[in-house]
């Protein structure tokens, strides 16, 4: 009897291992499955390139991660001449489940990609070679955007000065090396609402700008905390200390007392990137690319404000910037 039980348990365990192994093999080898890159041939007239330049620099802020930022200055303004060269790291020591690097977006790297391959990467998170991209690049947001806006960004990327810059390969730790393949999903794209539909248009621009990604606190797995959308507090390690995203809900501890004019003026204060003051070894700084968002139009900034006034107010007081502890010399 015992032999039969042991034999049955052995078969059961082996069977489970086979099922688990087959599932992991499918996740590793069969996913992501979002279909082939679409056949696209995007035009590159001046108006489309300009629309793409505006979106890539001042709304989606692609150039924030895909260029070099100078964090010796307040708000880390982009270093002129590095547009699209890539290389910024999102690393284990910053709390990521691996090491991820923003790729080179200039024609030096993307020159051999088709427009459809770039579109698929931006909107579904699948690279040219079929590899899943880590969603620190908010492709889940971009996949909801109007295709013509993504087309404009691609046209702009094609116009960038080629910069020869080899970026390290990204790598995921276990179990993210399996999970990452399950995240990409095919997206149909959305429709840009008319600016006159202020709330819907504001939600569109807010999603495009990824405001919720940084301004919502996350758990250890990187998932947004329930009921805390836009409530701030997400931590960002920086060279001089730890920055935290502000509460931007219409609560008293958020932007509840802010007027539309004050909201826009807060961004306009960072219009001149070259005028940002130097930050000392213990200086307060911000991860938010203020000098990029500062050039958003009044219409778009105002629409973001109008939309944020409609989200659930969450009373959540966010601690200020925490400087790194001072190193005390000892004999």
PDB file of C-alpha atoms in Angstrom:
ATOM      1  CA  UNK A   1       0.000   0.000   0.000  1.00  0.00           C
ATOM      2  CA  UNK A   2       2.747   2.409   0.960  1.00  0.00           C
ATOM      3  CA  UNK A   3       4.610   1.544  -2.247  1.00  0.00           C
ATOM      4  CA  UNK A   4       1.560   2.378  -4.315  1.00  0.00           C
ATOM      5  CA  UNK A   5       1.114   5.711  -2.464  1.00  0.00           C
ATOM      6  CA  UNK A   6       4.785   6.603  -2.945  1.00  0.00           C
ATOM      7  CA  UNK A   7       4.544   5.652  -6.614  1.00  0.00           C
ATOM      8  CA  UNK A   8       1.413   7.762  -7.071  1.00  0.00           C
ATOM      9  CA  UNK A   9       3.032  10.731  -5.314  1.00  0.00           C
ATOM     10  CA  UNK A  10       6.116  10.358  -7.514  1.00  0.00           C
ATOM     11  CA  UNK A  11       3.981  10.373 -10.672  1.00  0.00           C
ATOM     12  CA  UNK A  12       2.043  13.378  -9.341  1.00  0.00           C
ATOM     13  CA  UNK A  13       5.216  15.346  -8.569  1.00  0.00           C
ATOM     14  CA  UNK A  14       6.783  14.480 -11.927  1.00  0.00           C
ATOM     15  CA  UNK A  15       3.560  15.467 -13.679  1.00  0.00           C
ATOM     16  CA  UNK A  16       3.452  18.807 -11.874  1.00  0.00           C
ATOM     17  CA  UNK A  17       7.097  19.464 -12.715  1.00  0.00           C
ATOM     18  CA  UNK A  18       6.418  18.717 -16.375  1.00  0.00           C
ATOM     19  CA  UNK A  19       3.442  21.096 -16.393  1.00  0.00           C
ATOM     20  CA  UNK A  20       5.394  23.849 -14.623  1.00  0.00           C
ATOM     21  CA  UNK A  21       8.379  23.325 -16.919  1.00  0.00           C
ATOM     22  CA  UNK A  22       6.191  23.484 -20.013  1.00  0.00           C
ATOM     23  CA  UNK A  23       4.532  26.661 -18.732  1.00  0.00           C
ATOM     24  CA  UNK A  24       7.861  28.335 -18.038  1.00  0.00           C
ATOM     25  CA  UNK A  25       9.185  27.238 -21.428  1.00  0.00           C
ATOM     26  CA  UNK A  26       6.135  28.782 -23.102  1.00  0.00           C
ATOM     27  CA  UNK A  27       6.541  32.053 -21.177  1.00  0.00           C
ATOM     28  CA  UNK A  28      10.235  32.173 -21.972  1.00  0.00           C
ATOM     29  CA  UNK A  29      10.077  31.086 -25.617  1.00  0.00           C
ATOM     30  CA  UNK A  30       6.510  31.719 -26.779  1.00  0.00           C
ATOM     31  CA  UNK A  31       5.950  35.153 -25.260  1.00  0.00           C
ATOM     32  CA  UNK A  32       5.597  38.044 -25.793  1.00  0.00           C
ATOM     33  CA  UNK A  33       3.078  37.468 -28.555  1.00  0.00           C
ATOM     34  CA  UNK A  34       1.724  40.763 -29.875  1.00  0.00           C
ATOM     35  CA  UNK A  35       1.865  39.910 -33.556  1.00  0.00           C
ATOM     36  CA  UNK A  36       4.219  41.180 -36.253  1.00  0.00           C
ATOM     37  CA  UNK A  37       5.234  44.814 -36.548  1.00  0.00           C
ATOM     38  CA  UNK A  38       2.689  46.734 -38.657  1.00  0.00           C
ATOM     39  CA  UNK A  39       3.571  47.808 -42.177  1.00  0.00           C
ATOM     40  CA  UNK A  40       3.986  51.556 -41.851  1.00  0.00           C
ATOM     41  CA  UNK A  41       5.563  54.240 -43.946  1.00  0.00           C
ATOM     42  CA  UNK A  42       5.387  57.460 -41.971  1.00  0.00           C
ATOM     43  CA  UNK A  43       5.731  60.777 -43.704  1.00  0.00           C
ATOM     44  CA  UNK A  44       8.173  63.379 -42.468  1.00  0.00           C
ATOM     45  CA  UNK A  45       6.787  66.781 -43.349  1.00  0.00           C
ATOM     46  CA  UNK A  46       7.801  69.750 -41.216  1.00  0.00           C
ATOM     47  CA  UNK A  47       4.473  69.963 -39.361  1.00  0.00           C
ATOM     48  CA  UNK A  48       4.561  66.303 -38.339  1.00  0.00           C
ATOM     49  CA  UNK A  49       8.180  66.492 -37.201  1.00  0.00           C
ATOM     50  CA  UNK A  50       7.373  69.582 -35.148  1.00  0.00           C
ATOM     51  CA  UNK A  51       4.415  67.846 -33.528  1.00  0.00           C
ATOM     52  CA  UNK A  52       6.681  64.906 -32.717  1.00  0.00           C
ATOM     53  CA  UNK A  53       9.382  67.205 -31.332  1.00  0.00           C
ATOM     54  CA  UNK A  54       6.829  68.810 -29.010  1.00  0.00           C
ATOM     55  CA  UNK A  55       5.455  65.486 -27.801  1.00  0.00           C
ATOM     56  CA  UNK A  56       8.844  63.751 -27.408  1.00  0.00           C
ATOM     57  CA  UNK A  57      10.386  66.646 -25.501  1.00  0.00           C
ATOM     58  CA  UNK A  58       7.538  68.266 -23.593  1.00  0.00           C
ATOM     59  CA  UNK A  59       4.652  65.808 -23.143  1.00  0.00           C
ATOM     60  CA  UNK A  60       5.795  62.171 -23.361  1.00  0.00           C
ATOM     61  CA  UNK A  61       9.272  63.474 -22.448  1.00  0.00           C
ATOM     62  CA  UNK A  62      11.053  60.656 -24.304  1.00  0.00           C
ATOM     63  CA  UNK A  63      14.192  62.783 -24.277  1.00  0.00           C
ATOM     64  CA  UNK A  64      14.131  62.758 -20.468  1.00  0.00           C
ATOM     65  CA  UNK A  65      15.348  59.145 -20.230  1.00  0.00           C
ATOM     66  CA  UNK A  66      16.918  58.810 -23.666  1.00  0.00           C
ATOM     67  CA  UNK A  67      19.371  61.718 -23.321  1.00  0.00           C
ATOM     68  CA  UNK A  68      21.924  62.767 -20.706  1.00  0.00           C
ATOM     69  CA  UNK A  69      20.708  64.850 -17.761  1.00  0.00           C
ATOM     70  CA  UNK A  70      22.952  67.044 -15.638  1.00  0.00           C
ATOM     71  CA  UNK A  71      21.984  66.353 -12.030  1.00  0.00           C
ATOM     72  CA  UNK A  72      24.636  68.727 -10.754  1.00  0.00           C
ATOM     73  CA  UNK A  73      21.957  71.338 -11.576  1.00  0.00           C
ATOM     74  CA  UNK A  74      18.479  71.733 -10.138  1.00  0.00           C
ATOM     75  CA  UNK A  75      15.909  69.487 -11.902  1.00  0.00           C
ATOM     76  CA  UNK A  76      18.629  67.725 -13.932  1.00  0.00           C
ATOM     77  CA  UNK A  77      18.207  69.585 -17.242  1.00  0.00           C
ATOM     78  CA  UNK A  78      19.119  67.750 -20.433  1.00  0.00           C
ATOM     79  CA  UNK A  79      22.655  68.253 -21.704  1.00  0.00           C
ATOM     80  CA  UNK A  80      22.422  69.955 -25.091  1.00  0.00           C
ATOM     81  CA  UNK A  81      23.588  67.791 -27.967  1.00  0.00           C
ATOM     82  CA  UNK A  82      22.726  64.464 -26.295  1.00  0.00           C
ATOM     83  CA  UNK A  83      19.156  64.220 -27.592  1.00  0.00           C
ATOM     84  CA  UNK A  84      18.215  60.578 -27.981  1.00  0.00           C
ATOM     85  CA  UNK A  85      21.660  59.045 -27.330  1.00  0.00           C
ATOM     86  CA  UNK A  86      20.300  56.782 -24.579  1.00  0.00           C
ATOM     87  CA  UNK A  87      22.173  55.164 -21.737  1.00  0.00           C
ATOM     88  CA  UNK A  88      20.306  56.245 -18.587  1.00  0.00           C
ATOM     89  CA  UNK A  89      20.207  53.315 -16.172  1.00  0.00           C
ATOM     90  CA  UNK A  90      17.329  52.060 -14.039  1.00  0.00           C
ATOM     91  CA  UNK A  91      19.302  49.799 -11.770  1.00  0.00           C
ATOM     92  CA  UNK A  92      19.081  47.248  -8.981  1.00  0.00           C
ATOM     93  CA  UNK A  93      20.381  49.739  -6.426  1.00  0.00           C
ATOM     94  CA  UNK A  94      17.425  51.964  -7.340  1.00  0.00           C
ATOM     95  CA  UNK A  95      14.977  49.168  -6.560  1.00  0.00           C
ATOM     96  CA  UNK A  96      14.490  47.723 -10.055  1.00  0.00           C
ATOM     97  CA  UNK A  97      14.373  43.918 -10.597  1.00  0.00           C
ATOM     98  CA  UNK A  98      17.432  44.001 -12.814  1.00  0.00           C
ATOM     99  CA  UNK A  99      19.432  46.558 -14.751  1.00  0.00           C
ATOM    100  CA  UNK A 100      17.610  48.408 -17.530  1.00  0.00           C
ATOM    101  CA  UNK A 101      19.066  50.996 -19.884  1.00  0.00           C
ATOM    102  CA  UNK A 102      17.314  53.510 -22.123  1.00  0.00           C
ATOM    103  CA  UNK A 103      18.323  52.651 -25.697  1.00  0.00           C
ATOM    104  CA  UNK A 104      19.762  54.973 -28.319  1.00  0.00           C
ATOM    105  CA  UNK A 105      16.849  56.512 -30.246  1.00  0.00           C
ATOM    106  CA  UNK A 106      18.896  58.349 -32.850  1.00  0.00           C
ATOM    107  CA  UNK A 107      19.217  57.075 -36.441  1.00  0.00           C
ATOM    108  CA  UNK A 108      22.626  55.678 -35.466  1.00  0.00           C
ATOM    109  CA  UNK A 109      20.667  52.872 -33.767  1.00  0.00           C
ATOM    110  CA  UNK A 110      17.135  53.055 -35.178  1.00  0.00           C
ATOM    111  CA  UNK A 111      18.251  53.650 -38.761  1.00  0.00           C
ATOM    112  CA  UNK A 112      17.854  49.965 -39.619  1.00  0.00           C
ATOM    113  CA  UNK A 113      14.453  49.647 -37.922  1.00  0.00           C
ATOM    114  CA  UNK A 114      11.246  49.977 -39.912  1.00  0.00           C
ATOM    115  CA  UNK A 115       8.634  52.517 -38.872  1.00  0.00           C
ATOM    116  CA  UNK A 116       6.384  49.620 -37.880  1.00  0.00           C
ATOM    117  CA  UNK A 117       9.051  48.105 -35.634  1.00  0.00           C
ATOM    118  CA  UNK A 118       9.499  51.409 -33.814  1.00  0.00           C
ATOM    119  CA  UNK A 119       5.729  51.800 -33.513  1.00  0.00           C
ATOM    120  CA  UNK A 120       5.372  48.289 -32.058  1.00  0.00           C
ATOM    121  CA  UNK A 121       8.136  48.942 -29.513  1.00  0.00           C
ATOM    122  CA  UNK A 122       6.592  52.230 -28.360  1.00  0.00           C
ATOM    123  CA  UNK A 123       3.028  50.956 -28.088  1.00  0.00           C
ATOM    124  CA  UNK A 124       3.357  47.287 -27.074  1.00  0.00           C
ATOM    125  CA  UNK A 125       6.797  47.000 -25.452  1.00  0.00           C
ATOM    126  CA  UNK A 126       8.273  44.514 -27.929  1.00  0.00           C
ATOM    127  CA  UNK A 127      11.638  45.275 -29.486  1.00  0.00           C
ATOM    128  CA  UNK A 128      12.675  44.639 -33.074  1.00  0.00           C
ATOM    129  CA  UNK A 129      14.088  41.220 -32.137  1.00  0.00           C
ATOM    130  CA  UNK A 130      10.901  40.169 -30.316  1.00  0.00           C
ATOM    131  CA  UNK A 131      12.329  40.846 -26.865  1.00  0.00           C
ATOM    132  CA  UNK A 132      10.024  42.238 -24.165  1.00  0.00           C
ATOM    133  CA  UNK A 133      10.898  45.704 -22.850  1.00  0.00           C
ATOM    134  CA  UNK A 134      10.668  46.526 -19.165  1.00  0.00           C
ATOM    135  CA  UNK A 135       7.730  48.936 -18.602  1.00  0.00           C
ATOM    136  CA  UNK A 136       9.829  51.687 -17.047  1.00  0.00           C
ATOM    137  CA  UNK A 137       9.233  52.927 -20.598  1.00  0.00           C
ATOM    138  CA  UNK A 138       5.467  53.470 -20.265  1.00  0.00           C
ATOM    139  CA  UNK A 139       4.404  51.668 -23.422  1.00  0.00           C
ATOM    140  CA  UNK A 140       1.140  50.710 -21.744  1.00  0.00           C
ATOM    141  CA  UNK A 141       0.300  54.435 -21.712  1.00  0.00           C
ATOM    142  CA  UNK A 142       1.596  55.088 -25.211  1.00  0.00           C
ATOM    143  CA  UNK A 143      -0.482  52.215 -26.584  1.00  0.00           C
ATOM    144  CA  UNK A 144      -3.619  54.182 -25.604  1.00  0.00           C
ATOM    145  CA  UNK A 145      -2.597  57.253 -27.557  1.00  0.00           C
ATOM    146  CA  UNK A 146      -3.812  58.290 -30.997  1.00  0.00           C
ATOM    147  CA  UNK A 147      -1.673  56.520 -33.635  1.00  0.00           C
ATOM    148  CA  UNK A 148      -1.041  59.816 -35.425  1.00  0.00           C
ATOM    149  CA  UNK A 149       0.669  61.173 -32.294  1.00  0.00           C
ATOM    150  CA  UNK A 150       2.961  58.133 -32.110  1.00  0.00           C
ATOM    151  CA  UNK A 151       3.637  58.512 -35.840  1.00  0.00           C
ATOM    152  CA  UNK A 152       4.694  62.120 -35.218  1.00  0.00           C
ATOM    153  CA  UNK A 153       7.153  61.017 -32.531  1.00  0.00           C
ATOM    154  CA  UNK A 154       8.644  58.462 -34.934  1.00  0.00           C
ATOM    155  CA  UNK A 155       9.011  61.145 -37.617  1.00  0.00           C
ATOM    156  CA  UNK A 156      10.843  63.316 -35.088  1.00  0.00           C
ATOM    157  CA  UNK A 157      13.147  60.477 -34.021  1.00  0.00           C
ATOM    158  CA  UNK A 158      14.070  59.983 -37.670  1.00  0.00           C
ATOM    159  CA  UNK A 159      15.135  63.649 -37.798  1.00  0.00           C
ATOM    160  CA  UNK A 160      17.554  63.471 -34.834  1.00  0.00           C
ATOM    161  CA  UNK A 161      21.276  63.866 -35.313  1.00  0.00           C
ATOM    162  CA  UNK A 162      22.824  60.365 -35.381  1.00  0.00           C
ATOM    163  CA  UNK A 163      24.916  59.772 -32.254  1.00  0.00           C
ATOM    164  CA  UNK A 164      27.150  56.720 -32.098  1.00  0.00           C
ATOM    165  CA  UNK A 165      26.647  55.480 -28.536  1.00  0.00           C
ATOM    166  CA  UNK A 166      26.560  51.838 -27.543  1.00  0.00           C
ATOM    167  CA  UNK A 167      24.159  51.226 -24.651  1.00  0.00           C
ATOM    168  CA  UNK A 168      24.580  48.204 -22.314  1.00  0.00           C
ATOM    169  CA  UNK A 169      22.078  45.371 -22.731  1.00  0.00           C
ATOM    170  CA  UNK A 170      19.257  45.308 -20.192  1.00  0.00           C
ATOM    171  CA  UNK A 171      18.878  42.274 -17.938  1.00  0.00           C
ATOM    172  CA  UNK A 172      16.171  41.032 -15.584  1.00  0.00           C
ATOM    173  CA  UNK A 173      16.593  39.099 -12.357  1.00  0.00           C
ATOM    174  CA  UNK A 174      14.502  36.024 -11.521  1.00  0.00           C
ATOM    175  CA  UNK A 175      11.487  35.929 -11.561  1.00  0.00           C
ATOM    176  CA  UNK A 176      11.208  39.132 -13.615  1.00  0.00           C
ATOM    177  CA  UNK A 177      13.081  37.412 -16.442  1.00  0.00           C
ATOM    178  CA  UNK A 178       9.897  35.338 -16.875  1.00  0.00           C
ATOM    179  CA  UNK A 179       7.290  37.906 -15.788  1.00  0.00           C
ATOM    180  CA  UNK A 180       8.551  40.545 -18.236  1.00  0.00           C
ATOM    181  CA  UNK A 181       7.430  38.388 -21.177  1.00  0.00           C
ATOM    182  CA  UNK A 182       3.830  38.358 -19.918  1.00  0.00           C
ATOM    183  CA  UNK A 183       3.468  42.158 -19.764  1.00  0.00           C
ATOM    184  CA  UNK A 184       3.403  43.315 -23.423  1.00  0.00           C
ATOM    185  CA  UNK A 185      -0.046  43.260 -25.032  1.00  0.00           C
ATOM    186  CA  UNK A 186      -1.317  44.319 -28.406  1.00  0.00           C
ATOM    187  CA  UNK A 187      -2.899  47.776 -28.347  1.00  0.00           C
ATOM    188  CA  UNK A 188      -5.366  49.242 -30.817  1.00  0.00           C
ATOM    189  CA  UNK A 189      -4.501  52.825 -29.989  1.00  0.00           C
ATOM    190  CA  UNK A 190      -6.925  55.535 -28.969  1.00  0.00           C
ATOM    191  CA  UNK A 191      -8.316  58.806 -30.198  1.00  0.00           C
ATOM    192  CA  UNK A 192      -7.133  62.233 -29.134  1.00  0.00           C
ATOM    193  CA  UNK A 193     -10.161  64.074 -27.699  1.00  0.00           C
ATOM    194  CA  UNK A 194     -10.943  67.575 -28.869  1.00  0.00           C
ATOM    195  CA  UNK A 195      -9.244  70.181 -26.639  1.00  0.00           C
ATOM    196  CA  UNK A 196     -12.694  71.664 -26.045  1.00  0.00           C
ATOM    197  CA  UNK A 197     -13.578  68.471 -24.145  1.00  0.00           C
ATOM    198  CA  UNK A 198     -11.326  69.701 -21.379  1.00  0.00           C
ATOM    199  CA  UNK A 199     -11.528  66.781 -18.944  1.00  0.00           C
ATOM    200  CA  UNK A 200     -11.193  64.021 -21.553  1.00  0.00           C
ATOM    201  CA  UNK A 201      -8.411  65.932 -23.270  1.00  0.00           C
ATOM    202  CA  UNK A 202      -6.707  66.514 -19.908  1.00  0.00           C
ATOM    203  CA  UNK A 203      -6.857  62.795 -19.120  1.00  0.00           C
ATOM    204  CA  UNK A 204      -5.289  62.072 -22.518  1.00  0.00           C
ATOM    205  CA  UNK A 205      -2.383  64.480 -21.939  1.00  0.00           C
ATOM    206  CA  UNK A 206      -1.949  63.305 -18.326  1.00  0.00           C
ATOM    207  CA  UNK A 207      -1.696  59.698 -19.537  1.00  0.00           C
ATOM    208  CA  UNK A 208       0.669  60.669 -22.344  1.00  0.00           C
ATOM    209  CA  UNK A 209       2.896  62.506 -19.866  1.00  0.00           C
ATOM    210  CA  UNK A 210       2.890  59.545 -17.455  1.00  0.00           C
ATOM    211  CA  UNK A 211       1.971  61.711 -14.457  1.00  0.00           C
ATOM    212  CA  UNK A 212       0.379  58.788 -12.635  1.00  0.00           C
ATOM    213  CA  UNK A 213       3.444  56.578 -13.088  1.00  0.00           C
ATOM    214  CA  UNK A 214       5.633  58.760 -10.878  1.00  0.00           C
ATOM    215  CA  UNK A 215       3.016  60.356  -8.648  1.00  0.00           C
ATOM    216  CA  UNK A 216       1.448  57.080  -7.461  1.00  0.00           C
ATOM    217  CA  UNK A 217       3.304  55.217  -4.675  1.00  0.00           C
ATOM    218  CA  UNK A 218       4.113  51.581  -5.441  1.00  0.00           C
ATOM    219  CA  UNK A 219       4.574  48.341  -3.521  1.00  0.00           C
ATOM    220  CA  UNK A 220       7.694  46.149  -3.510  1.00  0.00           C
ATOM    221  CA  UNK A 221       6.628  44.639  -6.851  1.00  0.00           C
ATOM    222  CA  UNK A 222       6.326  48.070  -8.471  1.00  0.00           C
ATOM    223  CA  UNK A 223       2.508  47.981  -8.569  1.00  0.00           C
ATOM    224  CA  UNK A 224       0.551  51.126  -7.731  1.00  0.00           C
ATOM    225  CA  UNK A 225      -0.973  51.083  -4.255  1.00  0.00           C
ATOM    226  CA  UNK A 226      -4.792  50.776  -4.381  1.00  0.00           C
ATOM    227  CA  UNK A 227      -6.598  54.017  -3.655  1.00  0.00           C
ATOM    228  CA  UNK A 228      -3.400  56.070  -3.909  1.00  0.00           C
ATOM    229  CA  UNK A 229      -3.480  57.190  -7.540  1.00  0.00           C
ATOM    230  CA  UNK A 230      -1.650  60.536  -7.933  1.00  0.00           C
ATOM    231  CA  UNK A 231      -1.238  60.772  -4.124  1.00  0.00           C
ATOM    232  CA  UNK A 232       2.554  61.103  -4.294  1.00  0.00           C
ATOM    233  CA  UNK A 233       5.255  59.659  -2.103  1.00  0.00           C
ATOM    234  CA  UNK A 234       7.012  57.408  -4.605  1.00  0.00           C
ATOM    235  CA  UNK A 235      10.727  57.543  -3.794  1.00  0.00           C
ATOM    236  CA  UNK A 236      13.529  58.215  -6.264  1.00  0.00           C
ATOM    237  CA  UNK A 237      17.162  57.792  -5.160  1.00  0.00           C
ATOM    238  CA  UNK A 238      19.322  60.619  -6.498  1.00  0.00           C
ATOM    239  CA  UNK A 239      23.020  61.525  -6.251  1.00  0.00           C
ATOM    240  CA  UNK A 240      22.370  63.920  -3.368  1.00  0.00           C
ATOM    241  CA  UNK A 241      19.567  62.094  -1.560  1.00  0.00           C
ATOM    242  CA  UNK A 242      16.022  60.786  -1.982  1.00  0.00           C
ATOM    243  CA  UNK A 243      13.358  62.709  -3.880  1.00  0.00           C
ATOM    244  CA  UNK A 244       9.645  61.955  -3.555  1.00  0.00           C
ATOM    245  CA  UNK A 245       6.867  62.660  -6.016  1.00  0.00           C
ATOM    246  CA  UNK A 246       4.329  65.228  -4.834  1.00  0.00           C
ATOM    247  CA  UNK A 247       0.674  64.619  -4.096  1.00  0.00           C
ATOM    248  CA  UNK A 248      -1.201  66.014  -7.119  1.00  0.00           C
ATOM    249  CA  UNK A 249      -4.732  65.022  -6.108  1.00  0.00           C
ATOM    250  CA  UNK A 250      -7.178  67.864  -5.294  1.00  0.00           C
ATOM    251  CA  UNK A 251      -6.721  67.243  -1.564  1.00  0.00           C
ATOM    252  CA  UNK A 252      -5.534  69.926   0.855  1.00  0.00           C
ATOM    253  CA  UNK A 253      -2.195  68.105   1.057  1.00  0.00           C
ATOM    254  CA  UNK A 254      -2.104  68.056  -2.739  1.00  0.00           C
ATOM    255  CA  UNK A 255      -3.148  70.742  -5.212  1.00  0.00           C
ATOM    256  CA  UNK A 256      -6.477  71.458  -3.548  1.00  0.00           C
ATOM    257  CA  UNK A 257      -5.557  75.096  -2.875  1.00  0.00           C
ATOM    258  CA  UNK A 258      -3.868  75.675  -6.235  1.00  0.00           C
ATOM    259  CA  UNK A 259      -5.467  77.797  -8.927  1.00  0.00           C
ATOM    260  CA  UNK A 260      -5.123  76.910 -12.594  1.00  0.00           C
ATOM    261  CA  UNK A 261      -2.860  79.933 -13.059  1.00  0.00           C
ATOM    262  CA  UNK A 262      -0.605  78.935 -10.157  1.00  0.00           C
ATOM    263  CA  UNK A 263      -0.341  75.391 -11.529  1.00  0.00           C
ATOM    264  CA  UNK A 264       0.822  76.625 -14.939  1.00  0.00           C
ATOM    265  CA  UNK A 265       3.159  79.202 -13.376  1.00  0.00           C
ATOM    266  CA  UNK A 266       4.871  76.449 -11.361  1.00  0.00           C
ATOM    267  CA  UNK A 267       5.994  74.857 -14.620  1.00  0.00           C
ATOM    268  CA  UNK A 268       6.891  78.130 -16.306  1.00  0.00           C
ATOM    269  CA  UNK A 269       9.418  78.839 -13.522  1.00  0.00           C
ATOM    270  CA  UNK A 270      11.730  76.262 -15.150  1.00  0.00           C
ATOM    271  CA  UNK A 271      11.534  77.487 -18.745  1.00  0.00           C
ATOM    272  CA  UNK A 272      15.231  78.397 -18.943  1.00  0.00           C
ATOM    273  CA  UNK A 273      17.181  75.151 -18.605  1.00  0.00           C
ATOM    274  CA  UNK A 274      20.592  76.842 -18.708  1.00  0.00           C
ATOM    275  CA  UNK A 275      19.657  79.093 -15.771  1.00  0.00           C
ATOM    276  CA  UNK A 276      19.059  76.254 -13.295  1.00  0.00           C
ATOM    277  CA  UNK A 277      21.313  76.670 -10.242  1.00  0.00           C
ATOM    278  CA  UNK A 278      24.037  74.226  -9.281  1.00  0.00           C
ATOM    279  CA  UNK A 279      23.240  71.641  -6.604  1.00  0.00           C
ATOM    280  CA  UNK A 280      25.793  70.955  -3.891  1.00  0.00           C
ATOM    281  CA  UNK A 281      26.718  67.583  -2.412  1.00  0.00           C
ATOM    282  CA  UNK A 282      23.697  67.654  -0.117  1.00  0.00           C
ATOM    283  CA  UNK A 283      21.448  69.848  -2.221  1.00  0.00           C
ATOM    284  CA  UNK A 284      17.735  69.255  -2.707  1.00  0.00           C
ATOM    285  CA  UNK A 285      16.949  68.152  -6.228  1.00  0.00           C
ATOM    286  CA  UNK A 286      14.055  66.782  -8.272  1.00  0.00           C
ATOM    287  CA  UNK A 287      13.824  63.819 -10.623  1.00  0.00           C
ATOM    288  CA  UNK A 288      10.937  65.458 -12.483  1.00  0.00           C
ATOM    289  CA  UNK A 289      12.075  66.950 -15.811  1.00  0.00           C
ATOM    290  CA  UNK A 290      10.644  70.385 -15.071  1.00  0.00           C
ATOM    291  CA  UNK A 291      12.654  72.085 -17.811  1.00  0.00           C
ATOM    292  CA  UNK A 292      11.021  69.796 -20.406  1.00  0.00           C
ATOM    293  CA  UNK A 293       7.439  70.051 -19.153  1.00  0.00           C
ATOM    294  CA  UNK A 294       7.918  73.821 -18.764  1.00  0.00           C
ATOM    295  CA  UNK A 295       7.498  74.203 -22.528  1.00  0.00           C
ATOM    296  CA  UNK A 296       4.130  72.465 -22.658  1.00  0.00           C
ATOM    297  CA  UNK A 297       1.434  74.784 -23.980  1.00  0.00           C
ATOM    298  CA  UNK A 298      -0.906  76.610 -21.612  1.00  0.00           C
ATOM    299  CA  UNK A 299      -3.727  74.603 -23.174  1.00  0.00           C
ATOM    300  CA  UNK A 300      -2.109  71.260 -22.323  1.00  0.00           C
ATOM    301  CA  UNK A 301      -0.935  72.237 -18.826  1.00  0.00           C
ATOM    302  CA  UNK A 302      -4.360  73.722 -18.092  1.00  0.00           C
ATOM    303  CA  UNK A 303      -6.061  70.546 -19.298  1.00  0.00           C
ATOM    304  CA  UNK A 304      -3.884  68.442 -16.976  1.00  0.00           C
ATOM    305  CA  UNK A 305      -4.886  70.690 -14.083  1.00  0.00           C
ATOM    306  CA  UNK A 306      -8.573  70.451 -15.000  1.00  0.00           C
ATOM    307  CA  UNK A 307      -8.387  66.661 -15.155  1.00  0.00           C
ATOM    308  CA  UNK A 308      -6.472  66.339 -11.873  1.00  0.00           C
ATOM    309  CA  UNK A 309      -9.222  68.341 -10.177  1.00  0.00           C
ATOM    310  CA  UNK A 310     -11.573  65.452 -11.012  1.00  0.00           C
ATOM    311  CA  UNK A 311      -9.512  62.599  -9.520  1.00  0.00           C
ATOM    312  CA  UNK A 312     -10.192  61.238  -6.050  1.00  0.00           C
ATOM    313  CA  UNK A 313      -8.694  63.527  -3.357  1.00  0.00           C
ATOM    314  CA  UNK A 314      -6.255  61.638  -1.133  1.00  0.00           C
ATOM    315  CA  UNK A 315      -4.954  63.306   2.009  1.00  0.00           C
ATOM    316  CA  UNK A 316      -1.333  62.204   2.004  1.00  0.00           C
ATOM    317  CA  UNK A 317       1.438  64.443   3.239  1.00  0.00           C
ATOM    318  CA  UNK A 318       4.642  63.653   1.375  1.00  0.00           C
ATOM    319  CA  UNK A 319       7.934  64.027   3.296  1.00  0.00           C
ATOM    320  CA  UNK A 320      10.422  66.510   1.818  1.00  0.00           C
ATOM    321  CA  UNK A 321      13.635  65.639   0.006  1.00  0.00           C
ATOM    322  CA  UNK A 322      15.983  63.658   2.264  1.00  0.00           C
ATOM    323  CA  UNK A 323      19.680  64.515   1.801  1.00  0.00           C
ATOM    324  CA  UNK A 324      22.248  61.750   1.948  1.00  0.00           C
ATOM    325  CA  UNK A 325      23.828  61.395   5.388  1.00  0.00           C
ATOM    326  CA  UNK A 326      26.994  63.408   5.754  1.00  0.00           C
ATOM    327  CA  UNK A 327      30.214  61.450   5.865  1.00  0.00           C
ATOM    328  CA  UNK A 328      32.021  62.372   9.065  1.00  0.00           C
ATOM    329  CA  UNK A 329      35.795  62.099   8.888  1.00  0.00           C
ATOM    330  CA  UNK A 330      37.344  60.006  11.661  1.00  0.00           C
ATOM    331  CA  UNK A 331      40.940  59.711  12.708  1.00  0.00           C
TER     332      UNK A 331
END
